[in-house]
mmCIF file of C-alpha atoms in Angstrom:
data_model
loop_
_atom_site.group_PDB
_atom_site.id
_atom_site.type_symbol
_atom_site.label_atom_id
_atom_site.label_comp_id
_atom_site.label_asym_id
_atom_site.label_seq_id
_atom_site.Cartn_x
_atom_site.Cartn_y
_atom_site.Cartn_z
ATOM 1 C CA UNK A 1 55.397 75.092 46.170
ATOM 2 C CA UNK A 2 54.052 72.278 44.618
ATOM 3 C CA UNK A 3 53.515 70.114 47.862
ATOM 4 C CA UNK A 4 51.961 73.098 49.685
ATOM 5 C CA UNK A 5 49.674 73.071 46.724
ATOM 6 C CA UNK A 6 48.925 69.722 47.005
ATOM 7 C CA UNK A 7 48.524 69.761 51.001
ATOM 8 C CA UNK A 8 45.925 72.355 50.772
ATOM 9 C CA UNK A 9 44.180 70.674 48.054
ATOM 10 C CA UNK A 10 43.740 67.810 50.375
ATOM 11 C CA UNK A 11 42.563 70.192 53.455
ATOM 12 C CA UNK A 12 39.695 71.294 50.497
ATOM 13 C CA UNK A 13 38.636 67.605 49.695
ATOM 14 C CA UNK A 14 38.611 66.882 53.798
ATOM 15 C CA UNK A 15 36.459 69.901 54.838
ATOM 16 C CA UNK A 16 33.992 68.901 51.838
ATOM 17 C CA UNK A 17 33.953 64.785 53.283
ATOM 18 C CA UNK A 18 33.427 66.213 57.108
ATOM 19 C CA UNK A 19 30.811 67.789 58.757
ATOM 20 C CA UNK A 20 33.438 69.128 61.412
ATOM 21 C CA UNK A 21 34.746 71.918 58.834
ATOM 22 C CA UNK A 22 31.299 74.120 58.330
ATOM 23 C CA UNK A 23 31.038 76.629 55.480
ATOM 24 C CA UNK A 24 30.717 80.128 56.450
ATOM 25 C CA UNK A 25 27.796 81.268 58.037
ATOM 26 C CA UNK A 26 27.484 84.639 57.824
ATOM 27 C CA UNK A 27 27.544 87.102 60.536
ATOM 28 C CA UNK A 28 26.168 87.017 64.361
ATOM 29 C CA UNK A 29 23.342 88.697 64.625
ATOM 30 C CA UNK A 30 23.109 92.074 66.799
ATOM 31 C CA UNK A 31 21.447 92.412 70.172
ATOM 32 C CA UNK A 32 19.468 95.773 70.780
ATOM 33 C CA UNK A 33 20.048 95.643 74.219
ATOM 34 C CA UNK A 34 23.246 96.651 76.083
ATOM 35 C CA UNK A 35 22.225 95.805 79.613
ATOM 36 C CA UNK A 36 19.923 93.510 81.673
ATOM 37 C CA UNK A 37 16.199 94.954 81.867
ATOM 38 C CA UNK A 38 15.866 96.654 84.876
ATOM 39 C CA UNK A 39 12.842 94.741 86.914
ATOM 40 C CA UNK A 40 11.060 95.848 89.724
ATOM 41 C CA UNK A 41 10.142 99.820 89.010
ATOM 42 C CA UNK A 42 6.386 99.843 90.038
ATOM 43 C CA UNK A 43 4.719 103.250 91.150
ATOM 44 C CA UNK A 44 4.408 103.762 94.602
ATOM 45 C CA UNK A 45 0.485 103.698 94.185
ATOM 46 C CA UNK A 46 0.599 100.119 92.983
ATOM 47 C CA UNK A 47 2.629 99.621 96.328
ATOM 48 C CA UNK A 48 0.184 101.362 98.325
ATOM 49 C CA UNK A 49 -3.098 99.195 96.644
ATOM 50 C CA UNK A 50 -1.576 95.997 96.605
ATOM 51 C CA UNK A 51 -1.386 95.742 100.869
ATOM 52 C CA UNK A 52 -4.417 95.521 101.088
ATOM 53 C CA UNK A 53 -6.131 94.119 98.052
ATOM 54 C CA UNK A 54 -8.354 91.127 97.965
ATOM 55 C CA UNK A 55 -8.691 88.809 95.270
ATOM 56 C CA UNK A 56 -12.204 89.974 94.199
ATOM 57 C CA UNK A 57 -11.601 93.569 93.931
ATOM 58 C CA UNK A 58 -12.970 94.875 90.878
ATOM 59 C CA UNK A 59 -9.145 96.696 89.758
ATOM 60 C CA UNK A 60 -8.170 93.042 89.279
ATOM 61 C CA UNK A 61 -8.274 90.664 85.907
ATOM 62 C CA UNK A 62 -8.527 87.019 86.020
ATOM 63 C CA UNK A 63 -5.230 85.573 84.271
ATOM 64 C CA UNK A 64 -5.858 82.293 85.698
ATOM 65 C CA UNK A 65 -8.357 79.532 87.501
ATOM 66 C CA UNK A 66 -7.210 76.044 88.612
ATOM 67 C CA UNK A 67 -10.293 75.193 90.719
ATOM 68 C CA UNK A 68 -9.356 71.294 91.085
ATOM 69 C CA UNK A 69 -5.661 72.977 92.916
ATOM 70 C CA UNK A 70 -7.303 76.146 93.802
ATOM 71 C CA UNK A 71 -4.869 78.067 92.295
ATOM 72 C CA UNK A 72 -5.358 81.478 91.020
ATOM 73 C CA UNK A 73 -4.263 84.562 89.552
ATOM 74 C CA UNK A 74 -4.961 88.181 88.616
ATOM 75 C CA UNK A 75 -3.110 91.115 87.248
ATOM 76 C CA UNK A 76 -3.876 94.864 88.941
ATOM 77 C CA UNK A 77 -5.256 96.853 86.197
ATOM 78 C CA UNK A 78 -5.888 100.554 87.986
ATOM 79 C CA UNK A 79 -4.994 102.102 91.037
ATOM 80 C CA UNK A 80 -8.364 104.428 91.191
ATOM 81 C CA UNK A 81 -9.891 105.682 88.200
ATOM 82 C CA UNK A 82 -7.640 107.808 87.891
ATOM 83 C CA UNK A 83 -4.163 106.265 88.604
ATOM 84 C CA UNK A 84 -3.290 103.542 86.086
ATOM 85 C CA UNK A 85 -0.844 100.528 87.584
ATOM 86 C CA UNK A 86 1.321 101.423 84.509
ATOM 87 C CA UNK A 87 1.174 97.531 84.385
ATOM 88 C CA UNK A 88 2.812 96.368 87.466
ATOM 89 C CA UNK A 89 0.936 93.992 90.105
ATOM 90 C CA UNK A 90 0.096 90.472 90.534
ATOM 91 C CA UNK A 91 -1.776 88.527 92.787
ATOM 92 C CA UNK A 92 -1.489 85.063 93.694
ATOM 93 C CA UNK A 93 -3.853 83.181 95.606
ATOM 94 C CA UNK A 94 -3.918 79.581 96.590
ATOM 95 C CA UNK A 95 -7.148 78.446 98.321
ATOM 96 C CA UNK A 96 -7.689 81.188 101.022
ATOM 97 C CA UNK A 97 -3.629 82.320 100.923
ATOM 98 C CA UNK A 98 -2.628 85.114 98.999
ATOM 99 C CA UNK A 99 0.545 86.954 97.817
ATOM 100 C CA UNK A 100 0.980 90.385 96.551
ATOM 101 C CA UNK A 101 4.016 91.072 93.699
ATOM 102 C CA UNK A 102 3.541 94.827 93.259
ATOM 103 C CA UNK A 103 7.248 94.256 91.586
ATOM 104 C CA UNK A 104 6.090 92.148 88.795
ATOM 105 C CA UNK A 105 5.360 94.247 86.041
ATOM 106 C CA UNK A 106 2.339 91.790 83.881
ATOM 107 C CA UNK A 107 1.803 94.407 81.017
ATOM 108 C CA UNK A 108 -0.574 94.282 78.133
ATOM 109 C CA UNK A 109 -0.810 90.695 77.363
ATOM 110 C CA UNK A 110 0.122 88.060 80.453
ATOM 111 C CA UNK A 111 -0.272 84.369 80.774
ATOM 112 C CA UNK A 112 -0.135 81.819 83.441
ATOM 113 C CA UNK A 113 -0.403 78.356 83.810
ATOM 114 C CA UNK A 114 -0.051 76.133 86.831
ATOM 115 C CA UNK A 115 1.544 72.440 86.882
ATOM 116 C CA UNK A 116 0.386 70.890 90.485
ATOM 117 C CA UNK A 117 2.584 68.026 89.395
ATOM 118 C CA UNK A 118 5.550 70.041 89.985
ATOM 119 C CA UNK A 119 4.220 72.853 91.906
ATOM 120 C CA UNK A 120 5.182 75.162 89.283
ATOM 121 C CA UNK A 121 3.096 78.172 88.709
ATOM 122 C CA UNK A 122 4.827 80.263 85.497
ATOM 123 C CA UNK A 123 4.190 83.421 84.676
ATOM 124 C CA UNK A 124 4.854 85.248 81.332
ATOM 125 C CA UNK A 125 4.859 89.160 81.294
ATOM 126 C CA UNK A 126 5.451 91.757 79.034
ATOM 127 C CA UNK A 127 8.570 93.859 80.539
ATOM 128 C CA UNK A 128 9.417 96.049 77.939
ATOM 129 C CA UNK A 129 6.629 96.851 75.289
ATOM 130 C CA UNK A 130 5.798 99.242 72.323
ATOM 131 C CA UNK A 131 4.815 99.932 69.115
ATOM 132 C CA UNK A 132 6.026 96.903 67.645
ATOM 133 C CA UNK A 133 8.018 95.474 70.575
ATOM 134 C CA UNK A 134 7.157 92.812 72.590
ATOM 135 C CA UNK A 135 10.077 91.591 75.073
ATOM 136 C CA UNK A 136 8.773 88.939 77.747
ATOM 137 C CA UNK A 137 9.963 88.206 81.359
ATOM 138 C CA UNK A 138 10.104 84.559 82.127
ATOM 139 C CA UNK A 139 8.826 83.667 86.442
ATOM 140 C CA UNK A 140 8.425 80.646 88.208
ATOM 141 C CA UNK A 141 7.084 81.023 91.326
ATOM 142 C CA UNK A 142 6.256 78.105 94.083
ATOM 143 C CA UNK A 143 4.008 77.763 97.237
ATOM 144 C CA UNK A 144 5.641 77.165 100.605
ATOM 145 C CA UNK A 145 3.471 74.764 103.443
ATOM 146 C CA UNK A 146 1.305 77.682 104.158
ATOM 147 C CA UNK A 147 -0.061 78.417 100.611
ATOM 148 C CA UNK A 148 2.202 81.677 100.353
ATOM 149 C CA UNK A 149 3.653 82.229 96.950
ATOM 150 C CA UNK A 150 7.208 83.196 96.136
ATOM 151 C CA UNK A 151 9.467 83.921 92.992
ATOM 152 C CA UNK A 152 12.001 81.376 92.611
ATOM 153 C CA UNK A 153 13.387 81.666 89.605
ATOM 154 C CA UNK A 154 12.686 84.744 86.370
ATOM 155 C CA UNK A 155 14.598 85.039 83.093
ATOM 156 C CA UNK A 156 15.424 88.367 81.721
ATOM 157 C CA UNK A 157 14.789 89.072 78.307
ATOM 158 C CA UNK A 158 18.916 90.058 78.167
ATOM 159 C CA UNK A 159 19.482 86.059 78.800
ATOM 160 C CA UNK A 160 17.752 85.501 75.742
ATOM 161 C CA UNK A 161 19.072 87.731 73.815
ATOM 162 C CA UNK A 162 22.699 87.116 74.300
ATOM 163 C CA UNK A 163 22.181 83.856 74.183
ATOM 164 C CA UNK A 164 20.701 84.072 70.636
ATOM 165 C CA UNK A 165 23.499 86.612 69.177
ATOM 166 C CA UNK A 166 25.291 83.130 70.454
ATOM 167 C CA UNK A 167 23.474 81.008 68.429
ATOM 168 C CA UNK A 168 21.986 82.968 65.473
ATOM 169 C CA UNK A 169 24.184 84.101 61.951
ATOM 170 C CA UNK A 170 22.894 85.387 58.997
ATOM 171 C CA UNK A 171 23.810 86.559 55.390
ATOM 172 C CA UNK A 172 22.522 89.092 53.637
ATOM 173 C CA UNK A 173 22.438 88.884 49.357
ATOM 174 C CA UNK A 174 20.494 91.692 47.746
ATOM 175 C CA UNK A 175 17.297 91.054 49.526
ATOM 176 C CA UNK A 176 17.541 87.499 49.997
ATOM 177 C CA UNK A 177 18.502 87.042 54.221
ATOM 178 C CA UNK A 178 19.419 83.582 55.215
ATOM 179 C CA UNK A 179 19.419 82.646 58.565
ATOM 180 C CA UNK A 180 21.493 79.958 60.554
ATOM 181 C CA UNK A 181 22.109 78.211 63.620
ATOM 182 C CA UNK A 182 26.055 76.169 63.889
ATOM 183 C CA UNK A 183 25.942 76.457 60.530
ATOM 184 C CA UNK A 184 22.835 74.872 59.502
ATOM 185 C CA UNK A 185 20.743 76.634 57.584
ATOM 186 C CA UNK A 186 17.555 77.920 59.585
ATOM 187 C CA UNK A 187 15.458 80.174 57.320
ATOM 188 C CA UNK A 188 15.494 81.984 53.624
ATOM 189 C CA UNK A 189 13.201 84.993 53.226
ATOM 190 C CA UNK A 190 13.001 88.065 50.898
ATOM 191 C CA UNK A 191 12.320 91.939 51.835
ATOM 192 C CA UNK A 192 10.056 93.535 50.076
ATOM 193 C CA UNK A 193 10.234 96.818 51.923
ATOM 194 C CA UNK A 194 11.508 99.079 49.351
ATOM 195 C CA UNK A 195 10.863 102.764 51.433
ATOM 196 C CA UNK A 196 13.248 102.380 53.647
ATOM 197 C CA UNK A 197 16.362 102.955 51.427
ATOM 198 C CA UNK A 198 19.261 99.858 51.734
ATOM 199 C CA UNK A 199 19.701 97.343 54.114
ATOM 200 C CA UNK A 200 22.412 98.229 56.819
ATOM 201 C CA UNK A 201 25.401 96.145 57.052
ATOM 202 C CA UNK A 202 24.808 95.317 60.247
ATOM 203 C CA UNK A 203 21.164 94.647 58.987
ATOM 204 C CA UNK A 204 19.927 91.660 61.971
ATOM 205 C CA UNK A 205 19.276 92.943 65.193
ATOM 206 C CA UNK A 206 16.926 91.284 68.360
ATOM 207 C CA UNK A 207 15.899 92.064 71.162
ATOM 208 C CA UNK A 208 12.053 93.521 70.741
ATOM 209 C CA UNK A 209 10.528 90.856 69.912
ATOM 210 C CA UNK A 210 11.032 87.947 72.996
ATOM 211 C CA UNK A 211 7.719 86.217 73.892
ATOM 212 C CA UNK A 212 7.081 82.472 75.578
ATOM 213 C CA UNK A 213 4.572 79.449 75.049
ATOM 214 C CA UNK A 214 4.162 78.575 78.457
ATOM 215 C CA UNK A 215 2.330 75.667 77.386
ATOM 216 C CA UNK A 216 3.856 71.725 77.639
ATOM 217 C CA UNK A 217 6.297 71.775 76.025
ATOM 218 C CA UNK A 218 7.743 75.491 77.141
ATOM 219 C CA UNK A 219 9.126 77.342 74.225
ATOM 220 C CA UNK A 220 10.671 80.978 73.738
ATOM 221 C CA UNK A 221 9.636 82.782 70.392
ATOM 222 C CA UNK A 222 12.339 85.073 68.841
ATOM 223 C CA UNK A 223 11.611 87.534 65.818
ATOM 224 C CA UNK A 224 14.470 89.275 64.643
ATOM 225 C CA UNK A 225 14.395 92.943 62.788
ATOM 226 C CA UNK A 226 15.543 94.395 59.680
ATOM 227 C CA UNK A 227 17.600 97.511 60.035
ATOM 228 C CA UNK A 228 17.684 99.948 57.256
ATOM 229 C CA UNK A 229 20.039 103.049 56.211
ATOM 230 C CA UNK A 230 16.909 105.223 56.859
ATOM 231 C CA UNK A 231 17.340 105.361 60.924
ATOM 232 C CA UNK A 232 17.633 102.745 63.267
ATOM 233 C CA UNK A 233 13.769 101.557 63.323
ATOM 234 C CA UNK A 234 13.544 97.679 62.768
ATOM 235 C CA UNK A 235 10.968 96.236 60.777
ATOM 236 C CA UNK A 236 9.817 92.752 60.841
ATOM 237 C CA UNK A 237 7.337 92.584 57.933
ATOM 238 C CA UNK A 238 9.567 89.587 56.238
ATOM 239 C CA UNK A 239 10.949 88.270 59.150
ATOM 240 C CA UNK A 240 11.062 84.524 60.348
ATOM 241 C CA UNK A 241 10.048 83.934 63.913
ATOM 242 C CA UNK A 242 12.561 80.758 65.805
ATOM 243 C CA UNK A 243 11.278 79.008 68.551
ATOM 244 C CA UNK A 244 13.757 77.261 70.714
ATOM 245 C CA UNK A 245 14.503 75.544 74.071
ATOM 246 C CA UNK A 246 16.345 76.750 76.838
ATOM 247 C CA UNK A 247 18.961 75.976 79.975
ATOM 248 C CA UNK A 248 19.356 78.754 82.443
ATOM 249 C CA UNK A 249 23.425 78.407 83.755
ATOM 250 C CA UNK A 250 25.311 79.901 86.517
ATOM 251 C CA UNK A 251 22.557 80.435 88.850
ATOM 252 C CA UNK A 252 20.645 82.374 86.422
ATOM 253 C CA UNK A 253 23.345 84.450 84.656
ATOM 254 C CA UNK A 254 23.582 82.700 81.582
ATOM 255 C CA UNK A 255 21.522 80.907 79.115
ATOM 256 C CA UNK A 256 22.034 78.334 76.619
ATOM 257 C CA UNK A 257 19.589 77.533 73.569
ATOM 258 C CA UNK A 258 18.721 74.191 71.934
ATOM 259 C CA UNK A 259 16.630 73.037 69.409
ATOM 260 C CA UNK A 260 16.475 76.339 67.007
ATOM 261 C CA UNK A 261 13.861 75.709 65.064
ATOM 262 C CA UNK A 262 11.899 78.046 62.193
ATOM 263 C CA UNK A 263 8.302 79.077 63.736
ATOM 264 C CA UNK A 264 5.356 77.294 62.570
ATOM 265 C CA UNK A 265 3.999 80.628 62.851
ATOM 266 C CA UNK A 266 6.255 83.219 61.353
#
């Protein structure tokens, strides 16, 4: 008995010496999403229009203008006056060429930027959106010889997602939440919504809130909620915001995040 005691005394005194035995970190965090977002759904209308639409129809807003690689594009706001494009269309144009993704759904608040060093023209769209939810679609598109455009590569919000409920722990104490990333400590912040009854167990969830800087270097911004014993309705009025790298593995399948950092801009 007494060795044992003395063997796991020793086991104690290691872990402290080594950064290879981590404290405990808490829990993973929950992801609000149980499948892939399904892409693609646009109205037959927004079909119909974007056949035969020209780049200076008056239905479509300027996202973006690279005159030096004459590189452009525009989002379909309307049908007609009275048919809305429920958010789905985009044009691309490069000098007189241009390429119709009725599929792409660009919702309320799209950005684009074009990189004629590597011929990469990204595109960041709102796929799933709401009061308070924001959940981003990643594309990539490139131009063939001709100047036609084409989708080459798109992250789903899901990647991120389960890649972050990879990555992400927390702990709840009282109203203290401390988040974490391999065990290093990430964030500390305090609720202060008092309304809403207790804090859940399972009280970290993401998923709603998944937006990009498309901007050199790329980053994806995650916000995760608070989930109270008053209904499943996250709030995120305390809530960090992480900002991270990415890989995309497996030909698109999976994802892997790096560089976890806190937001400069919570």
């Amino acid at each position: 008995m007494k060795q044992w005691l003395m063997m796991a005394a020793a086991v104690v005194a290691l872990c402290g010496s080594m950064t290879g035995c981590k404290a405990d970190a808490g829990k993973p965090v929950n992801g609000t999403m149980d499948n892939p977002v399904e892409m693609g759904n646009a109205p037959e209308a927004v079909y119909n229009v974007m056949k035969k639409i020209a780049r200076t129809d008056e239905r479509l807003e300027t996202l973006m203008e690279d005159k030096a690689s004459g590189v452009a594009v525009y989002s379909l706001m309307r049908c007609d006056d009275e048919t809305s494009s429920e958010g789905y269309g985009i044009l691309v144009a490069k000098g007189d060429v241009v390429t119709a993704f009725p599929k792409i759904r660009h919702g309320n608040m799209p950005r684009a930027r074009y990189d004629a060093q590597t011929d990469d023209l990204w595109l960041a769209c709102g796929e799933v959106e709401g009061t308070g939810v924001l959940a981003e679609a990643l594309y990539c598109l490139h131009f063939d010889d001709k100047g036609h455009a084409e989708v080459t590569d798109v992250i789903n919000p899901y990647l991120v997602q389960q890649a972050a409920c990879k990555m992400l722990t927390y702990k709840v104490d009282g109203q203290e939440i401390t988040f974490y990333s391999e065990g290093k400590q990430l964030a500390q912040v305090t609720n202060h919504i008092t309304d809403m009854g207790e804090i859940m167990d399972d009280a970290i969830y993401i998923g709603e809130q998944i937006t990009y800087s498309i901007d050199t270097p790329m980053t994806v911004h995650i916000t995760p909620g608070l989930n109270f014993v008053t209904g499943k309705v996250l709030l995120y009025d305390d809530m960090p915001t992480f900002n991270a790298s990415w890989d995309v593995l497996d030909g698109g399948q999976m994802m892997r995040l790096y560089n976890i950092k806190l937001d400069a801009e919570p």
